[in-house]
Short mmCIF file of C-alpha atoms in Angstrom, two decimals:
data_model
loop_
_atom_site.label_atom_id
_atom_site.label_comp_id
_atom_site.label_asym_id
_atom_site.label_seq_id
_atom_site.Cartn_x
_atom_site.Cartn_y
_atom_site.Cartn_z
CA UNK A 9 -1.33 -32.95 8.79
CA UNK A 10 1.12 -30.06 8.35
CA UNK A 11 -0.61 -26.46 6.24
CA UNK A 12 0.72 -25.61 3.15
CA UNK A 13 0.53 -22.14 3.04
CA UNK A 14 1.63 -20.00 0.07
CA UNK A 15 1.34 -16.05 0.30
CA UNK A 16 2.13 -14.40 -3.65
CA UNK A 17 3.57 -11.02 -2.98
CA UNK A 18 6.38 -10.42 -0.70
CA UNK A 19 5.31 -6.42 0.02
CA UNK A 20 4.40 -5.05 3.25
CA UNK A 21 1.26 -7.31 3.91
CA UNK A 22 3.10 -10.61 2.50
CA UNK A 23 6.24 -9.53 4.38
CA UNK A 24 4.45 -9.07 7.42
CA UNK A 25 2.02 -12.80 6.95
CA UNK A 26 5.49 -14.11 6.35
CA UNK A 27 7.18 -13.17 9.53
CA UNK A 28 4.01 -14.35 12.01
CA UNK A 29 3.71 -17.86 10.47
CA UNK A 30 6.05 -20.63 8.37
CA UNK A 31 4.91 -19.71 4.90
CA UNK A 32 5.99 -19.99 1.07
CA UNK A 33 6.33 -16.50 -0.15
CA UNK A 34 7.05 -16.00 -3.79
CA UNK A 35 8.27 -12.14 -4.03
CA UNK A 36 8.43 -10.73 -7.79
CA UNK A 37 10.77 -8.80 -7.32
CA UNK A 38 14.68 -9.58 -6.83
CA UNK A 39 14.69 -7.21 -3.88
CA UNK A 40 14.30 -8.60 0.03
CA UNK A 41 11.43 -7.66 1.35
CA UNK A 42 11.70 -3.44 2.07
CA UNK A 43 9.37 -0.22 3.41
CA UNK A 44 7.64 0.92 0.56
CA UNK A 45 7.18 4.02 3.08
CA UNK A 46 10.82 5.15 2.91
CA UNK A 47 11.75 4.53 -0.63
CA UNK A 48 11.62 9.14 -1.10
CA UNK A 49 14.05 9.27 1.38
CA UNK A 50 16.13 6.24 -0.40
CA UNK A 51 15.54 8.11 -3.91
CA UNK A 52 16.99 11.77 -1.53
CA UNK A 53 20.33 9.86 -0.39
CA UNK A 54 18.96 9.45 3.23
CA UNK A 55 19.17 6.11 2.99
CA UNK A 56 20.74 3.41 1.42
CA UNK A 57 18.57 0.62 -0.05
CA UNK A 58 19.65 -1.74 2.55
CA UNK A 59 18.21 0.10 5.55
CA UNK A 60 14.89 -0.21 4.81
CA UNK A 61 15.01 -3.90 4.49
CA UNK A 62 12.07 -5.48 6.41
CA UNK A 63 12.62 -7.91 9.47
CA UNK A 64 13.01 -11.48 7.89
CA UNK A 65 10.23 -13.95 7.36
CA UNK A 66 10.21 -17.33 9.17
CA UNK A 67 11.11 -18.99 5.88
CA UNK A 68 13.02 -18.29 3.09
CA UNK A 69 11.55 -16.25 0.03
CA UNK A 70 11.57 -17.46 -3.12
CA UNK A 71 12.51 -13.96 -4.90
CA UNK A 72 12.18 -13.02 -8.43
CA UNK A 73 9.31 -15.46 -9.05
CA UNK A 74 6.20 -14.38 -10.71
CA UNK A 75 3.35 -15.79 -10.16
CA UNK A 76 1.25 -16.30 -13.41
CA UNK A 77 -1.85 -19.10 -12.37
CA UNK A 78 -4.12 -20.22 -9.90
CA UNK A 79 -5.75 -23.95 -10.18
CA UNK A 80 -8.36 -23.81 -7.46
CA UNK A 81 -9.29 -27.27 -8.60
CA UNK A 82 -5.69 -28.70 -8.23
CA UNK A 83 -4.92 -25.84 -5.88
CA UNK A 84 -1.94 -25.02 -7.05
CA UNK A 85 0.26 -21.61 -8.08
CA UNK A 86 2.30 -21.71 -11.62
CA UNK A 87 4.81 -19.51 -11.83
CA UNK A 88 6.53 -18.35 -14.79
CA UNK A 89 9.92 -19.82 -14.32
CA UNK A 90 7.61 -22.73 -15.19
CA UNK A 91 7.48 -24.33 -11.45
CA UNK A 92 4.43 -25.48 -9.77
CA UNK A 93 3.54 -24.43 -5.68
CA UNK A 94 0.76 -26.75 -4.05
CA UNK A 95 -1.16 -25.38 -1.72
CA UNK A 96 -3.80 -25.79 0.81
CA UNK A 97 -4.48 -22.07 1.87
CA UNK A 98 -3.13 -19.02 -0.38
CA UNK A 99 -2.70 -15.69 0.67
CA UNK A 100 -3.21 -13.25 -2.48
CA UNK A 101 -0.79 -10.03 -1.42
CA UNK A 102 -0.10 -9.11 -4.90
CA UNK A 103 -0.15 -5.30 -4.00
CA UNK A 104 -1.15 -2.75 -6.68
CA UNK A 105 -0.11 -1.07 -10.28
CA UNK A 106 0.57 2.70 -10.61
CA UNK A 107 -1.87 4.47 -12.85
CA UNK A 108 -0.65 5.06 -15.77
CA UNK A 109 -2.47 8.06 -17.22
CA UNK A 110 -3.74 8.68 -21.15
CA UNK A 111 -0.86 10.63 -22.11
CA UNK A 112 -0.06 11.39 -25.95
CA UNK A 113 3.68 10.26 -26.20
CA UNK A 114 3.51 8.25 -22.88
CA UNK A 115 4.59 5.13 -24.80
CA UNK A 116 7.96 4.61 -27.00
CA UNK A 117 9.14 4.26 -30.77
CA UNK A 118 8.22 0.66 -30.05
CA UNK A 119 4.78 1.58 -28.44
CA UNK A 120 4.45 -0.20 -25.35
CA UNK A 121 7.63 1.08 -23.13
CA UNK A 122 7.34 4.74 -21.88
CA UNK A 123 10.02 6.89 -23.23
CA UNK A 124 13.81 7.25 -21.76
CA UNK A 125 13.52 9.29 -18.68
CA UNK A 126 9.75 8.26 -17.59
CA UNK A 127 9.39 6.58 -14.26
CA UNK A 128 7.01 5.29 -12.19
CA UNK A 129 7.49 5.59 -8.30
CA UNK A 130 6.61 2.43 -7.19
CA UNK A 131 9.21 -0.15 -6.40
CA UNK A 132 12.94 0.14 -5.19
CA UNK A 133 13.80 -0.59 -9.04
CA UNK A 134 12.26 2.63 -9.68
CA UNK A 135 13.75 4.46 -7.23
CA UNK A 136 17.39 3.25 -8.35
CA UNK A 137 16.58 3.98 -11.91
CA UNK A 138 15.58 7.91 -10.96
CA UNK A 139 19.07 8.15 -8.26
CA UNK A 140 20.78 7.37 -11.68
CA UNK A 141 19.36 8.81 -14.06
CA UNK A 142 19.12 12.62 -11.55
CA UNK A 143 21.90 14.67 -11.31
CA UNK A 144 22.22 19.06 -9.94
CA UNK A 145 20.01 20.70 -12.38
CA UNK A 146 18.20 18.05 -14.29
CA UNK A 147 14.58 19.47 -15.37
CA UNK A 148 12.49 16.64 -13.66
CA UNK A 149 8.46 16.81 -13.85
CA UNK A 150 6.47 15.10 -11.40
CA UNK A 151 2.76 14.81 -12.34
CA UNK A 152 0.35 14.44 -9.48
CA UNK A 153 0.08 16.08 -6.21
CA UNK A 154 -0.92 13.94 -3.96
CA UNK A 155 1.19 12.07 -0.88
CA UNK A 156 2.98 10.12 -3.49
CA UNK A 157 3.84 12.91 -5.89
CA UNK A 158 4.97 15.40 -2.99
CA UNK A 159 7.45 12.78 -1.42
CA UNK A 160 9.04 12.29 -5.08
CA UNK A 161 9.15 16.10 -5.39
CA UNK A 162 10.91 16.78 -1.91
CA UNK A 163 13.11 13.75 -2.58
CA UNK A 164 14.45 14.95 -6.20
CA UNK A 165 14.80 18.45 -4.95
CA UNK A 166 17.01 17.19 -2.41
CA UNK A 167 19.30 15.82 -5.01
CA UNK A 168 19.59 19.16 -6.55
CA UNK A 169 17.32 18.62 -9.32
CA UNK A 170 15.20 21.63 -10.91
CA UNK A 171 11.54 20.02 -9.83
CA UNK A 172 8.25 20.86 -11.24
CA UNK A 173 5.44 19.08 -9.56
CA UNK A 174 1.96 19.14 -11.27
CA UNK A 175 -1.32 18.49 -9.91
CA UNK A 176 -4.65 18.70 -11.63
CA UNK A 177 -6.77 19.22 -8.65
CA UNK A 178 -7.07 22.68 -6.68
CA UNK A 179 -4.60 21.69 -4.25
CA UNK A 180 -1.59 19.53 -3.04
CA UNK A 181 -2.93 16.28 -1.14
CA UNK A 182 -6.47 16.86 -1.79
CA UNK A 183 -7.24 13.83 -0.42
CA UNK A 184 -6.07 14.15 2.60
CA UNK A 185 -5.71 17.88 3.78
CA UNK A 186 -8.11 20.91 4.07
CA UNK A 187 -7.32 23.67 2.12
CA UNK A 188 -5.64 25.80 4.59
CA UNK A 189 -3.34 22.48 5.63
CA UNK A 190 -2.53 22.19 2.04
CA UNK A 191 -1.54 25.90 1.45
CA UNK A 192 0.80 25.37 4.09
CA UNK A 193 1.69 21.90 2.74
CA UNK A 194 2.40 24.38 -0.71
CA UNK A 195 4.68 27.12 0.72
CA UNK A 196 6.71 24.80 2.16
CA UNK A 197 6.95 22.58 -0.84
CA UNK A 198 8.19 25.80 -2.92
CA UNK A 199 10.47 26.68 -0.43
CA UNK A 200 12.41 23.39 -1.22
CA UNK A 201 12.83 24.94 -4.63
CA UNK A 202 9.96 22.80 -6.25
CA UNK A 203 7.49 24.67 -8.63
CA UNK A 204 4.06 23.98 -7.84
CA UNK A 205 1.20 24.52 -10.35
CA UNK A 206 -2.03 23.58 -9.32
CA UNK A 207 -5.32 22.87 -11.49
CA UNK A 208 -2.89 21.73 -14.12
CA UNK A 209 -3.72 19.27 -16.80
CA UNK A 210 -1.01 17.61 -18.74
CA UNK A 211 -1.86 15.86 -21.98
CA UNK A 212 1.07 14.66 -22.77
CA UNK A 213 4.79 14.42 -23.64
CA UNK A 214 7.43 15.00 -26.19
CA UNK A 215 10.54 12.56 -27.06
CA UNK A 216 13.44 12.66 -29.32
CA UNK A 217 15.15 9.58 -30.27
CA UNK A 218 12.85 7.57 -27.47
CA UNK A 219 13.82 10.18 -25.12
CA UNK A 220 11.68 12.16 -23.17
CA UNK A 221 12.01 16.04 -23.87
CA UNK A 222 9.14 18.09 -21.99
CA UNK A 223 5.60 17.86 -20.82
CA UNK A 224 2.45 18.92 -22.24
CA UNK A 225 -0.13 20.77 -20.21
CA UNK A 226 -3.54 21.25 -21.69
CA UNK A 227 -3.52 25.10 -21.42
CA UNK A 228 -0.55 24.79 -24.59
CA UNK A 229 2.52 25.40 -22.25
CA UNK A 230 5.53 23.45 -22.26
CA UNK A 231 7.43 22.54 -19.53
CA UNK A 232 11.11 21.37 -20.29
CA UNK A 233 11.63 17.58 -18.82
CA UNK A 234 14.60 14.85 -19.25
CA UNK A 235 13.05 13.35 -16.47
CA UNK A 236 9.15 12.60 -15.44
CA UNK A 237 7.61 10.68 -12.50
CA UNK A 238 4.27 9.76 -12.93
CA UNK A 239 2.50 9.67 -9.52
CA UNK A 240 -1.01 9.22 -10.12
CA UNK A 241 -2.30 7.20 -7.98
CA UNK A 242 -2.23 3.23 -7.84
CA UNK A 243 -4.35 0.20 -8.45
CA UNK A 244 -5.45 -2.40 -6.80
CA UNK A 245 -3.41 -5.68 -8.54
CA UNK A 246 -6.18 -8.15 -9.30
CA UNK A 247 -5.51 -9.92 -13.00
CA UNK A 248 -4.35 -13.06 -10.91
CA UNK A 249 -7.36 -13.05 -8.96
CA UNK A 250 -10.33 -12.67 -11.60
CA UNK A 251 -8.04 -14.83 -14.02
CA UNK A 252 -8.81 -17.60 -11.53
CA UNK A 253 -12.21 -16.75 -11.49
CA UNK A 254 -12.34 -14.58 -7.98
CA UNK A 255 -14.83 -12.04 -7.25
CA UNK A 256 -13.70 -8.80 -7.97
CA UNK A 257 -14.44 -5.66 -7.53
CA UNK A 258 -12.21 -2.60 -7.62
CA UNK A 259 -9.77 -4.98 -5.28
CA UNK A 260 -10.28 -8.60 -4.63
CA UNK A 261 -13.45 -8.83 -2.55
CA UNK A 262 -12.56 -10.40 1.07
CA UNK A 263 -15.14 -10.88 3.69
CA UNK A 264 -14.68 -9.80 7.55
CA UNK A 265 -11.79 -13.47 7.89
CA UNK A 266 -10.41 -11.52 4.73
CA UNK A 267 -11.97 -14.60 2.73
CA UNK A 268 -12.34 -14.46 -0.88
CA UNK A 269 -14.66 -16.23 -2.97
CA UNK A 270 -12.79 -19.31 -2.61
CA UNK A 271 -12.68 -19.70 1.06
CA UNK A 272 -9.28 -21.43 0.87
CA UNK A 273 -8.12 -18.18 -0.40
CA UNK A 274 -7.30 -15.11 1.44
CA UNK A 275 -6.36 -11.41 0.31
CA UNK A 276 -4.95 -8.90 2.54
CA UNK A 277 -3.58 -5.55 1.83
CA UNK A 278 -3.36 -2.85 -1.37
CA UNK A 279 -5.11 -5.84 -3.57
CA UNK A 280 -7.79 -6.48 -1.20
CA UNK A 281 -11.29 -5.00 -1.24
CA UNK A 282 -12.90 -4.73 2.31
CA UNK A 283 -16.72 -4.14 3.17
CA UNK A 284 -16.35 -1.70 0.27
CA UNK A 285 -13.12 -0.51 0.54
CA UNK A 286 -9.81 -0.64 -1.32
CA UNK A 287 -7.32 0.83 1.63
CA UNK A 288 -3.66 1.00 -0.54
CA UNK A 289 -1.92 1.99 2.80
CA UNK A 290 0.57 0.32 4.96
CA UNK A 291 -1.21 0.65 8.71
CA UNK A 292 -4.07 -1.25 7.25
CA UNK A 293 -2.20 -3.57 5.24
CA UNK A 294 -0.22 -5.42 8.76
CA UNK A 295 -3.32 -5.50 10.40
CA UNK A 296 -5.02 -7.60 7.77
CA UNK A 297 -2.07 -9.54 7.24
CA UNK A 298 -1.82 -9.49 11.44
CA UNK A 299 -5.70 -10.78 11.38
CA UNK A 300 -4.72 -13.87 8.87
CA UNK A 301 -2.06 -14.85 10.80
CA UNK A 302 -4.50 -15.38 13.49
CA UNK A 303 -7.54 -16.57 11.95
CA UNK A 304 -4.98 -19.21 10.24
CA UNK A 305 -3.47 -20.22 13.96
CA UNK A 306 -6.70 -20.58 15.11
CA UNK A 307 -7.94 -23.05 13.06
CA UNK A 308 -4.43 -25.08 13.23
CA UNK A 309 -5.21 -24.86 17.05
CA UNK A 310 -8.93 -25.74 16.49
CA UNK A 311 -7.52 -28.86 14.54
CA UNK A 312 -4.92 -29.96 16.40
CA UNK A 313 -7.78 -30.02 19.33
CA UNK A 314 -9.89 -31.99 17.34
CA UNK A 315 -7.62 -34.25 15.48
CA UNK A 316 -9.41 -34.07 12.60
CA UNK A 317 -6.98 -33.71 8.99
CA UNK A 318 -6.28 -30.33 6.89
CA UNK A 319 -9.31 -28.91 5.11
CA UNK A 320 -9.27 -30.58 1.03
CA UNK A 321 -6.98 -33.86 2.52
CA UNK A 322 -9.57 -35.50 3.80
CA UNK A 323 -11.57 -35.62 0.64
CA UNK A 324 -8.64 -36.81 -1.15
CA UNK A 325 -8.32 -39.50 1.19
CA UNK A 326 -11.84 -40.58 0.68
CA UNK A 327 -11.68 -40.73 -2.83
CA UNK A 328 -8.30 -41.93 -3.49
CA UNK A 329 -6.62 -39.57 -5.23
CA UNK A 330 -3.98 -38.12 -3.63
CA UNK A 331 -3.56 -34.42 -1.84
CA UNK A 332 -3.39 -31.90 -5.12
CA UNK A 333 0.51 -31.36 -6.10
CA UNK A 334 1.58 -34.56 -4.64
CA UNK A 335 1.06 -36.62 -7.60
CA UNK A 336 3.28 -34.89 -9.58
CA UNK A 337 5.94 -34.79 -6.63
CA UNK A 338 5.72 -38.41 -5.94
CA UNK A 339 6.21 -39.29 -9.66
CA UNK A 340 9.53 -36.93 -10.20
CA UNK A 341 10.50 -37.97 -6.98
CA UNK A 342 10.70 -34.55 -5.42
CA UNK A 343 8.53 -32.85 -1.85
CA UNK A 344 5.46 -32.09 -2.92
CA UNK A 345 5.24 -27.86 -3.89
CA UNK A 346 5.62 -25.46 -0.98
CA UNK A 347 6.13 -28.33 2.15
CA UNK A 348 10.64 -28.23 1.43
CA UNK A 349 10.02 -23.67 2.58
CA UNK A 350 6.61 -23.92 5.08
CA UNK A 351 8.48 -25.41 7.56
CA UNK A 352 5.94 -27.16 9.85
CA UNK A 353 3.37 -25.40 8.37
CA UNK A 354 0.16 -25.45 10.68
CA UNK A 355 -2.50 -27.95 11.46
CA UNK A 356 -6.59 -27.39 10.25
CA UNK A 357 -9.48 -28.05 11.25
CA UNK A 358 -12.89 -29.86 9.07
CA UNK A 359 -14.88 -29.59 11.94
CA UNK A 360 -16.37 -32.81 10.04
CA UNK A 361 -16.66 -30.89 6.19
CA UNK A 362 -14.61 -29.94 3.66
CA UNK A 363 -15.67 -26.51 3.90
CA UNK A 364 -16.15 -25.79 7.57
CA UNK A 365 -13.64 -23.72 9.26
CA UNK A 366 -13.40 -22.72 13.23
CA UNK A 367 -14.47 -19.69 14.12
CA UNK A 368 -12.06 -16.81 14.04
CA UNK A 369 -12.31 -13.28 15.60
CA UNK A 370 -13.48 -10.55 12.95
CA UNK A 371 -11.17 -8.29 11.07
CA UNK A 372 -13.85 -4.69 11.08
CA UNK A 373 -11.67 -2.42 8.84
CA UNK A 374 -8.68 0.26 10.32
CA UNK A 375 -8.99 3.66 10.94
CA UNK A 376 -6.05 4.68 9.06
CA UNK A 377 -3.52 7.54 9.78
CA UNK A 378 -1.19 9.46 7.08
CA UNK A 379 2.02 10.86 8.47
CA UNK A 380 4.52 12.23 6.61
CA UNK A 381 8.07 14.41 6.95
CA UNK A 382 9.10 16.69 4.59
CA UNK A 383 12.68 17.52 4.75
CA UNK A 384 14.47 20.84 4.20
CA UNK A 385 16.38 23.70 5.93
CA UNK A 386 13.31 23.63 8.30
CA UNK A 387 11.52 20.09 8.25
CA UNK A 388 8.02 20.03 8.07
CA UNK A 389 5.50 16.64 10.07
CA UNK A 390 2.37 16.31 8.85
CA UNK A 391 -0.43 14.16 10.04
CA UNK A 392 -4.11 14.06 8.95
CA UNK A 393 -6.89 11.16 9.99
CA UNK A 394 -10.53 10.51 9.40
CA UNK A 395 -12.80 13.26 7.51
CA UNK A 396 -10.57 16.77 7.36
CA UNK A 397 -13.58 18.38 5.90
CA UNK A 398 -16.70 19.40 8.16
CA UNK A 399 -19.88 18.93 6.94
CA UNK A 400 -22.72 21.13 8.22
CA UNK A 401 -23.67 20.84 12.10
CA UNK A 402 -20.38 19.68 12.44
CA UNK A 403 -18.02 21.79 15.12
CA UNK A 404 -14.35 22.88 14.14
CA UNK A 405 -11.45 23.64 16.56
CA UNK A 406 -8.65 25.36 14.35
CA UNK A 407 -5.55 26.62 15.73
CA UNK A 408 -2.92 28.55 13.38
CA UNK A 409 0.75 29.23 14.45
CA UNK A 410 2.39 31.59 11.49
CA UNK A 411 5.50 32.31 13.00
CA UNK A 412 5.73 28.66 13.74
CA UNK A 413 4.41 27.01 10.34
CA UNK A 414 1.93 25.28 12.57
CA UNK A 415 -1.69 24.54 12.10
CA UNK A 416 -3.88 21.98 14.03
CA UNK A 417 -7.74 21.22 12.94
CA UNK A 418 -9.97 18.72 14.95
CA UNK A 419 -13.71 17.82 13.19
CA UNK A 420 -16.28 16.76 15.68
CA UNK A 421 -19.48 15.40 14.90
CA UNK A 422 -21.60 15.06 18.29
CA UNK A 423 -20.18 13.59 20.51
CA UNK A 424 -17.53 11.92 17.90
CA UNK A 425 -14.02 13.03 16.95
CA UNK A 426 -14.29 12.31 13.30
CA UNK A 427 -10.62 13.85 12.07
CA UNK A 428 -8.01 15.96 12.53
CA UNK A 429 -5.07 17.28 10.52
CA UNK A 430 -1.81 18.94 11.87
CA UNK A 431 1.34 19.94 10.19
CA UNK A 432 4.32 21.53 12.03
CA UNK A 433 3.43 20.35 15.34
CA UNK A 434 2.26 16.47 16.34
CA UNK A 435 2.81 16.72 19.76
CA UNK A 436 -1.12 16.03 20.47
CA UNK A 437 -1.46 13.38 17.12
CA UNK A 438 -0.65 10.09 19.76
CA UNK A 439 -4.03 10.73 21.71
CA UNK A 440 -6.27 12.60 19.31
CA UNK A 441 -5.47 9.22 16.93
CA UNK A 442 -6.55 7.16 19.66
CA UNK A 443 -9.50 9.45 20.34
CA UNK A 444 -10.22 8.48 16.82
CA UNK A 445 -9.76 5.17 16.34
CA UNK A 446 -11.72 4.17 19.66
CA UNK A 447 -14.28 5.96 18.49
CA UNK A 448 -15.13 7.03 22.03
CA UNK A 449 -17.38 9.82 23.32
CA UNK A 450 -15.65 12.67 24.30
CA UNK A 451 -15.73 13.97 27.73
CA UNK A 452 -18.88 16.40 28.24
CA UNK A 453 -16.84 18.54 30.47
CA UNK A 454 -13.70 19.69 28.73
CA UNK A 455 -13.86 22.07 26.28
CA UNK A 456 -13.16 21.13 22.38
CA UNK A 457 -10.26 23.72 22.83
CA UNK A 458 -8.18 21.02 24.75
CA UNK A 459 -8.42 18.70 22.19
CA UNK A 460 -5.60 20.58 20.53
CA UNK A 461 -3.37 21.30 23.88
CA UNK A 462 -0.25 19.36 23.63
CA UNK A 463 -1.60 16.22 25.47
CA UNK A 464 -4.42 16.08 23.43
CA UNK A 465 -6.69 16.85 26.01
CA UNK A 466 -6.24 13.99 28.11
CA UNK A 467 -5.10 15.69 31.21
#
């Protein structure tokens, strides 16, 4: 018997589900499918919304449809346009929320929408909203200083806007840069025209007529503002999840098959909460939804072996009451929910109980990598992977280029490359990331020194 399988969230890790296997994908937004990743340099004019489209899925989306309830009993999704999806696996991809932070004035005359002028930087909507609301010279705040915040920063100055990004923490990227990477990271931001102040609270904002005027900071100054981006970080989306009575963490707790609770659910990317850890990037996000895809075609292969019917049907069968969603579908006298976009679907296996699945191979966590390009009269790469920070006993190979703008930092623990940043030249990031994520010993007889030679050492 042919899968139903319904994936909620059509971002990078339901995209990415979506193109590997004949799925129902029910996107929120109105959009196709796009790269979150690029949307600064759609906000900067680089390029237009179109381009960063994502390959297509297998099936058609279902677009603008919000999903609002899961019936693990009936197994079904209810979306708010009022329709109903059956299921017999779901995929939770619901992505995350930006932070919104406790600002006086951050919500309107009505007091629930932020003021005229406030943005998050989230979703292509956003980004079209700030192209057209920016024009030469409009006083535009960005609060927080992390990868986020510095991409909206570059991408606003490059529209000519007068750009004041604020960070409270000591320094730009904290996160993921050492301080002398980020000082670097902070002349070169300020040489786009963007004012940078550091260790900077803001408390809140001022509005006239529901419009934003300026920004608070906590020290009493004012900075003038008709336009403010608030990029503070994001948060795992998970209402859906612990509405439908899903363990949940900080993100939606998954197990190494990316399993939740209900092990006819799955959740893979910036909503889902591995061995501990909430990722929120795109690398690790398609290789969860890249692990799914195969744990799922494993068990259809497992079944179609065995003969044996889809997980939850046989049950059904047993007791007489039909497959949940095809009640309702045989009475109206339409397919039953999800089977007219899943194509056909994939088979699964019992392996003789309801809730036995076949064994699938493991999904361990990613070692993740942040890149990022900053543009400019003189564009500036930055990479950084793994710990950036040594800890004591650790050894530190640091190279600094000042005529260049270059800088290069490897952290080795034993016999372990445990992280690395570089900005201005990546020529050795391909095999010091590899280094990295193999997790290999290094060689005993080449010097730590060659780990930052153009090859990376491997010669």
């Amino acid at each position: 018997m042919s899968t139903r399988i319904v994936v909620v969230g059509g971002g990078t890790a339901g995209a990415r589900l979506a193109q590997r296997l004949p799925v129902t994908l029910l996107g929120e937004e109105p959009h196709a499918p796009y790269n979150r990743v690029l949307l600064a340099d759609v906000l900067a004019g680089r390029y237009a919304p179109e381009v960063i489209a994502l390959p297509g899925t297998r099936e058609p989306a279902r677009l603008g449809v919000r999903a609002v309830r899961i019936d693990r009993a009936a197994r079904t999704v209810e979306c708010a346009d009022g329709s109903l999806v059956g299921y017999d696996r779901l995929v939770l991809a619901t992505g995350s929320n930006p932070v919104l932070p406790p600002l006086r004035g951050l919500r309107g005359p009505a007091g629930t929408e932020p003021p005229e002028g406030v943005h998050a930087f989230r979703t292509l909507d956003d980004c079209l909203a700030l192209r057209d609301r920016v024009r030469p010279g409009t006083r535009a705040v960005v609060i927080g200083g992390g990868l986020l915040g510095v991409s909206a920063a570059r991408a606003l100055a490059a529209l000519g806007a007068e750009v004041v990004l604020t960070q409270q923490g000591e320094r730009l990227m904290e996160r993921q840069l050492d301080a002398s990477a980020s000082e670097l990271l902070r002349e070169h931001v300020e040489a786009l025209g963007v004012e940078v102040h550091t260790e900077c609270r803001v408390s809140g904002l001022r509005q006239r007529d529901g419009r934003v005027t300026a920004v608070e900071l906590a020290d009493g100054f004012v900075l003038d503002a008709r336009v403010v981006v608030l990029a503070c970080g994001v948060r795992p989306r998970v209402a859906l999840a612990r509405e439908a009575g899903l363990a949940v963490a900080t993100g939606i707790v998954v197990d190494d098959e990316l399993r939740t609770s209900d092990p006819y659910v799955h959740a893979i990317g910036d909503c889902a909460e591995h061995a501990g850890r909430v990722y929120g990037l795109a690398g690790p996000a398609l290789e969860q939804a890249d692990a799914v895809a195969e744990i799922l075609t494993a068990e259809a292969e497992a079944a179609a072996r065995s003969g044996r019917p889809t997980p939850g049907t046989e049950t059904a069968a047993r007791s007489g009451r039909p497959t949940p969603g095809t009640e309702a579908a045989a009475r109206s006298g339409r397919p039953t929910p999800g089977t007219e976009t899943a194509g056909a679907g994939l088979a699964r296996a019992t392996a003789g109980a309801e809730h036995a699945f076949a064994p699938a191979t493991a999904y361990t966590g990613t070692r993740a990598l942040t890149r990022l390009t900053l543009g400019g009269a003189a564009p500036l790469d930055l990479a950084a992977f793994g710990e950036t920070t040594a800890l004591p006993g650790d050894d530190v190979v640091q190279l600094t280029d000042a005529t260049r703008r270059a800088y290069r930092k490897v952290v080795v623990r034993g016999d372990r490359l445990v992280g690395g940043v570089l900005l201005g030249d990546l020529a050795a990031v391909g095999t010091l990331a590899r280094a990295w994520e193999g997790d290999e010993a290094l060689p005993d007889e080449a010097p730590l020194l060659h780990l930052l030679t153009h090859d990376g050492g491997s010669s």
